[in-house]
PDB file of C-alpha atoms in Angstrom:
ATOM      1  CA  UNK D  21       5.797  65.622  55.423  1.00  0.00           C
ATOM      2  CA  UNK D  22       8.175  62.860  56.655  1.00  0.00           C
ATOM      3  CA  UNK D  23      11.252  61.859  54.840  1.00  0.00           C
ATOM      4  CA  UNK D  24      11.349  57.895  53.709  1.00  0.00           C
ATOM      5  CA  UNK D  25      14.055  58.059  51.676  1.00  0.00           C
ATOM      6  CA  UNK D  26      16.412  56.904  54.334  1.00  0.00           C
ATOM      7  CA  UNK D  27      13.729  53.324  54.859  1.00  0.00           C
ATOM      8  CA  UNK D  28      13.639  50.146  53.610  1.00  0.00           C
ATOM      9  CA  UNK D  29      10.515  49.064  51.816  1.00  0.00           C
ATOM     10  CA  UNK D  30      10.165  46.550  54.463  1.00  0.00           C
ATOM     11  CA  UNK D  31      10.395  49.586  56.981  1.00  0.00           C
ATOM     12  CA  UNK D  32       7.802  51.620  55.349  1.00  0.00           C
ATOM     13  CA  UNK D  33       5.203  48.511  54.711  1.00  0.00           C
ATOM     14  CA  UNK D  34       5.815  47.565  58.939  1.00  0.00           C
ATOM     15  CA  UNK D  35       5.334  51.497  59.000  1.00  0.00           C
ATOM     16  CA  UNK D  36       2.249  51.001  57.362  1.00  0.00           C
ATOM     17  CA  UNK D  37       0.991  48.386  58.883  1.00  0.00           C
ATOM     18  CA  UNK D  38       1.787  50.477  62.283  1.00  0.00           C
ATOM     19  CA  UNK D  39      -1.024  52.854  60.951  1.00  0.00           C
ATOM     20  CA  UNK D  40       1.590  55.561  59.434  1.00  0.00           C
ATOM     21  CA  UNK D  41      -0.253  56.268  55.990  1.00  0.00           C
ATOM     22  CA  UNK D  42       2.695  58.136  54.511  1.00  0.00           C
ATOM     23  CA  UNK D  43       4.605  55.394  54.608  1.00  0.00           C
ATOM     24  CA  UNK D  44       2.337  53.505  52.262  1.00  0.00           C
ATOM     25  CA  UNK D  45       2.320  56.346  50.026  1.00  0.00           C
ATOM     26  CA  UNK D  46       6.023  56.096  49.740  1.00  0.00           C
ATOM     27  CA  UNK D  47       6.313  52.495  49.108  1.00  0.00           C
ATOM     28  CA  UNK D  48       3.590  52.909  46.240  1.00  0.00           C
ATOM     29  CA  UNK D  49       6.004  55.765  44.680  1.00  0.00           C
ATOM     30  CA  UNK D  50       8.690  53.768  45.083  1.00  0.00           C
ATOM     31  CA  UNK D  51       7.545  51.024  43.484  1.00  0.00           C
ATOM     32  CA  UNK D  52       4.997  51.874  40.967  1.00  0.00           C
ATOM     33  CA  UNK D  53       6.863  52.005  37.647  1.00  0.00           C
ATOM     34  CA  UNK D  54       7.985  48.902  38.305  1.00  0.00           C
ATOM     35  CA  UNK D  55       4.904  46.867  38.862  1.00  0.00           C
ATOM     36  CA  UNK D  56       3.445  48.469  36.210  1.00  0.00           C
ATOM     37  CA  UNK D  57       5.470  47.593  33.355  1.00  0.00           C
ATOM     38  CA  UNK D  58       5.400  44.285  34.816  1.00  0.00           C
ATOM     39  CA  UNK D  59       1.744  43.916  34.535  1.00  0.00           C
ATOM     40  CA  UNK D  60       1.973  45.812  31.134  1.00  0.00           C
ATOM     41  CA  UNK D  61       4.278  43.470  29.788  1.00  0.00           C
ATOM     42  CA  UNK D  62       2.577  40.195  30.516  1.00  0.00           C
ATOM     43  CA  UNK D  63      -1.245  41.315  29.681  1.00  0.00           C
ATOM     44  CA  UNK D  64      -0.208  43.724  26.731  1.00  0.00           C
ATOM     45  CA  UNK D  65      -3.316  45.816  27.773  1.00  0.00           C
ATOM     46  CA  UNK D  66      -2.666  49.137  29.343  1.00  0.00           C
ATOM     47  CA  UNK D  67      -6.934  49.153  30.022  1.00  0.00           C
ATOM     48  CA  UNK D  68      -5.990  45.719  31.790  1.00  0.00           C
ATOM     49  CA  UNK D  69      -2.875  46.288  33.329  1.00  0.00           C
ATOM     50  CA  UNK D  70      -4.585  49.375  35.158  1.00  0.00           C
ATOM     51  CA  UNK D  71      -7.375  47.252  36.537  1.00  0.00           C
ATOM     52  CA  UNK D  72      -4.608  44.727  37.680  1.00  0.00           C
ATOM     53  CA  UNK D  73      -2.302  47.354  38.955  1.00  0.00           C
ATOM     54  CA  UNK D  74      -4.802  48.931  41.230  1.00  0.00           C
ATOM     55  CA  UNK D  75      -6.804  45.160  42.236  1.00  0.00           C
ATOM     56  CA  UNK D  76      -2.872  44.296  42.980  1.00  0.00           C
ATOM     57  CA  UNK D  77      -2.856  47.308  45.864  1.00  0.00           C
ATOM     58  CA  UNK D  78      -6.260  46.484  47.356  1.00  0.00           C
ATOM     59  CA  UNK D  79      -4.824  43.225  48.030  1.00  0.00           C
ATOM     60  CA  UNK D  80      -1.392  44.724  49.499  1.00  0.00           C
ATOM     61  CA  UNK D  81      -3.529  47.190  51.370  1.00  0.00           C
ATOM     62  CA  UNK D  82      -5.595  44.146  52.476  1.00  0.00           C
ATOM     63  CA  UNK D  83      -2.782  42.214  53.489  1.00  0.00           C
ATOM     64  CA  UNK D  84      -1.035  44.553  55.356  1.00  0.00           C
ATOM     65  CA  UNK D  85      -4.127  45.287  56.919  1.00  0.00           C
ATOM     66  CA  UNK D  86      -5.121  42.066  57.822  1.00  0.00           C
ATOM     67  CA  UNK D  87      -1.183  41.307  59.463  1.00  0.00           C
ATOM     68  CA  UNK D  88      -0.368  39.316  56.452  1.00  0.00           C
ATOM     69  CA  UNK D  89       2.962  40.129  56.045  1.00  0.00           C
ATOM     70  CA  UNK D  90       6.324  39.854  57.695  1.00  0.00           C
ATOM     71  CA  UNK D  91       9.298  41.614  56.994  1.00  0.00           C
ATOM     72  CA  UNK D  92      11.348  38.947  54.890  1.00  0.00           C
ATOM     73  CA  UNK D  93      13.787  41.823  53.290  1.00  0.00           C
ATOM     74  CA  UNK D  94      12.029  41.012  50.077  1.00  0.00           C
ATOM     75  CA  UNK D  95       8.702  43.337  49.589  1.00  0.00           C
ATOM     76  CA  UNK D  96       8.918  44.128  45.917  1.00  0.00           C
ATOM     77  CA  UNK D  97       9.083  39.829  45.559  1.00  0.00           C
ATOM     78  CA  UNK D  98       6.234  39.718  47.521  1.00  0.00           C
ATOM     79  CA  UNK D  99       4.762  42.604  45.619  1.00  0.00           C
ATOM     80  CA  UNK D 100       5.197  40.611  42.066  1.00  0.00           C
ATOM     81  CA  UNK D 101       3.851  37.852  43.413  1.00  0.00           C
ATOM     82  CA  UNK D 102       0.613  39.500  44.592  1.00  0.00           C
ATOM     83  CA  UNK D 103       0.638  41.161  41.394  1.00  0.00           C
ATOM     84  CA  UNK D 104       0.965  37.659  39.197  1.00  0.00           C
ATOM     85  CA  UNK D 105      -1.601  36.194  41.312  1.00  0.00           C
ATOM     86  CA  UNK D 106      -4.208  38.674  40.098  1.00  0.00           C
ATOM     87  CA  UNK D 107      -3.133  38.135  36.424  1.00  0.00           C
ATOM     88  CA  UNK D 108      -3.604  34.550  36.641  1.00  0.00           C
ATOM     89  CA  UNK D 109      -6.983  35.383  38.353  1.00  0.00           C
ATOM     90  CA  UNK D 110      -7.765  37.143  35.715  1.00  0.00           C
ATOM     91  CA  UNK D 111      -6.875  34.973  32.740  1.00  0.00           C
ATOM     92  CA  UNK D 112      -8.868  31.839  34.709  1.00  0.00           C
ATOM     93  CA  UNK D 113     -11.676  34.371  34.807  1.00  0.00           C
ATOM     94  CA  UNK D 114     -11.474  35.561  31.159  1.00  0.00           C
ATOM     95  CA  UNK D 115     -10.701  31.593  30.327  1.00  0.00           C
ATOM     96  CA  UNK D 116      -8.465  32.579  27.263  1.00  0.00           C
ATOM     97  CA  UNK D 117      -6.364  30.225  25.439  1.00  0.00           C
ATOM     98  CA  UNK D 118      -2.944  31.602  27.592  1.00  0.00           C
ATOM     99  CA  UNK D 119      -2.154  33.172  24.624  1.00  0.00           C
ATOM    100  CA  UNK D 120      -2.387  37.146  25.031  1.00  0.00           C
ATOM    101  CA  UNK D 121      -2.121  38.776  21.162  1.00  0.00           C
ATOM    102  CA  UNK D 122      -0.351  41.979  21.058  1.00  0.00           C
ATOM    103  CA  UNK D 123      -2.026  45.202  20.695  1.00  0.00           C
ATOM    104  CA  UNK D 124      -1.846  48.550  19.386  1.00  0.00           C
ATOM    105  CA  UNK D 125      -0.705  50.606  21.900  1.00  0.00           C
ATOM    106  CA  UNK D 126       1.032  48.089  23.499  1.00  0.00           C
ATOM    107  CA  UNK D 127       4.611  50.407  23.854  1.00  0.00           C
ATOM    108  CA  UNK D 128       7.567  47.858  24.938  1.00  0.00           C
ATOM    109  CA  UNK D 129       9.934  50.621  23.872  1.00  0.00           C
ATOM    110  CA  UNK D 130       9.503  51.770  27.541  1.00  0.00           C
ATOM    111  CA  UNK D 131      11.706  48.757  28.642  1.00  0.00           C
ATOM    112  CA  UNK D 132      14.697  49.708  27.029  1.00  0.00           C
ATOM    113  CA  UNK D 133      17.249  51.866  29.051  1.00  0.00           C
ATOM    114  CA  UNK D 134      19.310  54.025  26.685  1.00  0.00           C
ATOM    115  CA  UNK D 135      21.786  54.862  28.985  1.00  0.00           C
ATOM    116  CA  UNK D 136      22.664  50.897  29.209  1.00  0.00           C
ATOM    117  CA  UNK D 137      24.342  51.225  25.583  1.00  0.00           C
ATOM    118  CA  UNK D 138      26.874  53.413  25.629  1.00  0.00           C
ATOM    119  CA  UNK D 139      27.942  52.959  21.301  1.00  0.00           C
ATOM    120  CA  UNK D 140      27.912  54.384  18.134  1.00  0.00           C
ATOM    121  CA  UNK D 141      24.950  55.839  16.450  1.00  0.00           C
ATOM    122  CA  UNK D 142      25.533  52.527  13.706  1.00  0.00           C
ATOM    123  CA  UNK D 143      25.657  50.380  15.846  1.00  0.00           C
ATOM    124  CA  UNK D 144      22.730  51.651  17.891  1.00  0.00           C
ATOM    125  CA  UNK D 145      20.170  51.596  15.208  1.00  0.00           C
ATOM    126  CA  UNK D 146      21.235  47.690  14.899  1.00  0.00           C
ATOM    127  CA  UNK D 147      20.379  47.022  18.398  1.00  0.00           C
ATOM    128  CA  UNK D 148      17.481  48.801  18.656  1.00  0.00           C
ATOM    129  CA  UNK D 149      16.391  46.773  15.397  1.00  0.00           C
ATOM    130  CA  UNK D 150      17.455  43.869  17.200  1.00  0.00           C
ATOM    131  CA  UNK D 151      15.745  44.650  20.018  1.00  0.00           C
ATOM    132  CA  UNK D 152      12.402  45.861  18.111  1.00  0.00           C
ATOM    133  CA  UNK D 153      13.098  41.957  16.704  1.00  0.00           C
ATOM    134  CA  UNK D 154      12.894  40.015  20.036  1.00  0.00           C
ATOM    135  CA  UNK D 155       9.801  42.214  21.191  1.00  0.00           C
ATOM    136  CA  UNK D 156       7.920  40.906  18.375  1.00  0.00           C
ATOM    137  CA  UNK D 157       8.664  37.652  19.038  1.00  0.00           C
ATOM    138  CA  UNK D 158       8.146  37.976  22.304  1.00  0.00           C
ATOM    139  CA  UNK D 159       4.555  38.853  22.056  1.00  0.00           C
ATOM    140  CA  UNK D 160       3.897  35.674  19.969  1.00  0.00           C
ATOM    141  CA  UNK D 161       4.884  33.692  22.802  1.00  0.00           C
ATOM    142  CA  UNK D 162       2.095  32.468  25.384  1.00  0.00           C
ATOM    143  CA  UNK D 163       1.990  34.328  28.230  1.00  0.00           C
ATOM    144  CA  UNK D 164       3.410  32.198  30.459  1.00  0.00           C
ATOM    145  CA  UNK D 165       6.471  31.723  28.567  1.00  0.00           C
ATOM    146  CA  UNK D 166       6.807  35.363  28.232  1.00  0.00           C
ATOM    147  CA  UNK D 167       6.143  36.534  31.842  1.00  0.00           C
ATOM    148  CA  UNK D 168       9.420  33.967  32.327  1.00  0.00           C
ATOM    149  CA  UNK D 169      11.348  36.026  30.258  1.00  0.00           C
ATOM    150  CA  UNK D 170      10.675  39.096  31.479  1.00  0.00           C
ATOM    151  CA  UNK D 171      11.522  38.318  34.939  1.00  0.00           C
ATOM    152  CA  UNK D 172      14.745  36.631  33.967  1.00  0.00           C
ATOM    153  CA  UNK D 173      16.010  39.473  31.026  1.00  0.00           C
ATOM    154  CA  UNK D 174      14.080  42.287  32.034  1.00  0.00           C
ATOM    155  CA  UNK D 175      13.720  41.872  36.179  1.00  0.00           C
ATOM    156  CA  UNK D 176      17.301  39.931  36.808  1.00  0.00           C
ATOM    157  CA  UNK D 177      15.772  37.143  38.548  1.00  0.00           C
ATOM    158  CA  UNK D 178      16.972  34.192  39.372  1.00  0.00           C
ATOM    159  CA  UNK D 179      14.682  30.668  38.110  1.00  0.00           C
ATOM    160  CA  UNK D 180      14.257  30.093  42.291  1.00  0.00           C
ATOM    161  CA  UNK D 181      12.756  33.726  42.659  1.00  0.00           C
ATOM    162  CA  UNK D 182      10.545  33.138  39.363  1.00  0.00           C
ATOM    163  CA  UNK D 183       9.294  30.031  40.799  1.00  0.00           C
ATOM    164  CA  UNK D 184       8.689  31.162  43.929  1.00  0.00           C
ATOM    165  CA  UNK D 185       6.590  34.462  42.278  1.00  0.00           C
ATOM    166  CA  UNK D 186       4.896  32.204  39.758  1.00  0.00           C
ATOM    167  CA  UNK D 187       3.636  29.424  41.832  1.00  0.00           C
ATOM    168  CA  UNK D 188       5.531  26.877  40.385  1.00  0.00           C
ATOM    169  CA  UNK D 189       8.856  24.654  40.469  1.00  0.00           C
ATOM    170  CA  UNK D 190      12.070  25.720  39.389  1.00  0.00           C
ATOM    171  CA  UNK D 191      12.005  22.823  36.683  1.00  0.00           C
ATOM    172  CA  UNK D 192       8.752  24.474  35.116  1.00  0.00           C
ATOM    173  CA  UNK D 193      10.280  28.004  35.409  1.00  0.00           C
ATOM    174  CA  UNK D 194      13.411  26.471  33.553  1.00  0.00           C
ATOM    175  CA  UNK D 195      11.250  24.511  30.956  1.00  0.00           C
ATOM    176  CA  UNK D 196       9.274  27.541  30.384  1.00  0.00           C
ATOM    177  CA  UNK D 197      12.153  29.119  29.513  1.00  0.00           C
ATOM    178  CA  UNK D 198      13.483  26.595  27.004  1.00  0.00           C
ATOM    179  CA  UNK D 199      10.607  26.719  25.262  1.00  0.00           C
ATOM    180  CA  UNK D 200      10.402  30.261  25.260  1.00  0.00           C
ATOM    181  CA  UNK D 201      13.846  30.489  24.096  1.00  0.00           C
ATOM    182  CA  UNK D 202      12.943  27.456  21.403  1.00  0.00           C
ATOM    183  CA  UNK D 203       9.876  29.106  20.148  1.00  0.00           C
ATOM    184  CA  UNK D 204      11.911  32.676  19.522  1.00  0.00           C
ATOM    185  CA  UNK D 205      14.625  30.888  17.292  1.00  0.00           C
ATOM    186  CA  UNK D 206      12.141  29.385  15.765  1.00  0.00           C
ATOM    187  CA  UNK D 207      10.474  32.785  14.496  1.00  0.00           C
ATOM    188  CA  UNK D 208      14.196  33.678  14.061  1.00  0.00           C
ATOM    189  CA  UNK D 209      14.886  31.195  11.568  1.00  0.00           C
ATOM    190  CA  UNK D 210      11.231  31.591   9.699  1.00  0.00           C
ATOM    191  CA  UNK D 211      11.511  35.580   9.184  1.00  0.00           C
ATOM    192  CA  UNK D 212      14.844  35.713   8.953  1.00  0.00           C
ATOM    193  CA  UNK D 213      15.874  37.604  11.625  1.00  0.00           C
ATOM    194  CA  UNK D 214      19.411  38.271  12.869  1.00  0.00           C
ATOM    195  CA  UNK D 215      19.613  38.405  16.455  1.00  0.00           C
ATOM    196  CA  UNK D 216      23.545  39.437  17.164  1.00  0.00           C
ATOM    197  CA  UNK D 217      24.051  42.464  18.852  1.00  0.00           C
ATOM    198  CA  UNK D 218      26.809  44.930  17.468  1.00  0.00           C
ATOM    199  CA  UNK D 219      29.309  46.117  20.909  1.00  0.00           C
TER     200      UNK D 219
END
């Protein structure tokens, strides 16, 4: 078996699209996880998210396929943005409210990196409360405002890349935002919550 580790993902999908199946393998191991909890995290439905994940790789199979893409350095963009086009397929489909309520096993723990808080036990327990906090509020939000979080806290990206992903202009990304960010004080301020984090 070949070694990737040494390619780009750009490498592997142009790989890929050269007919070398390994390579796709690789660039679905590599980036997985990722897409995953991405998907999880905006439909809150791990039955959901699975049918998303895997319609989300017929179309990147398709697309590669078919010569549809070029190598802009930025596969795992174009990946999310594949990815967010099937979700909004989906919710036109279902023709919810754009409000997605939280279930059961819906396990945002996940997203937290324990590594990233290098404190106290005390002080610990207080974040993770925190953090326990803004998940709830988060999955009162509608799931466009949420999905804009996500990508901006949870992803790193910038409001340009979030546009670009979502389909829309940086002005909507940023007013999505605002609201979002509105709509979680909000909550704040009705339960009571305290949102500072302890360093």
């Amino acid at each position: 078996m070949k070694d990737y580790a040494s390619y780009t993902d750009e490498q592997l999908a142009l790989l890929y699209v050269g007919g070398n199946s390994g390579a796709f393998d690789e660039l679905l191991e590599r980036n997985q996880k990722k897409l995953y909890s991405y998907i999880l995290f905006v439909v809150h439905d791990p039955e959901v998210a699975n049918d998303v994940f895997q319609e989300t790789f017929v179309k990147v199979i398709t697309k590669l396929q078919d010569g549809k893409y070029t190598d802009s350095g930025k596969f795992s963009f174009w990946l999310t943005r594949i990815a967010h086009n099937v979700i909004m397929d989906n919710y036109r489909h279902q023709k919810a409210a754009h409000i997605v309520e939280p279930t059961e096993g819906n396990d945002l723990n996940k997203l937290r990196s324990d590594e990233l808080m290098d404190i106290n036990r005390e002080n610990e327990f207080v974040n993770t409360q925190v953090m326990n906090d803004v998940r709830r509020m988060m999955d009162q939000l509608p799931a466009p405002q949420r999905e804009v979080v996500y990508m901006r806290f949870y992803q790193g990206l910038s409001f340009k890349e979030i546009a670009q992903i979502t389909g829309v202009s940086i002005n909507t990304s940023l007013g999505r935002m605002r609201y979002a960010l509105i709509n979680m004080r909000r909550m704040a301020r009705q339960h009571r919550i305290q949102l500072d984090m302890e360093l």
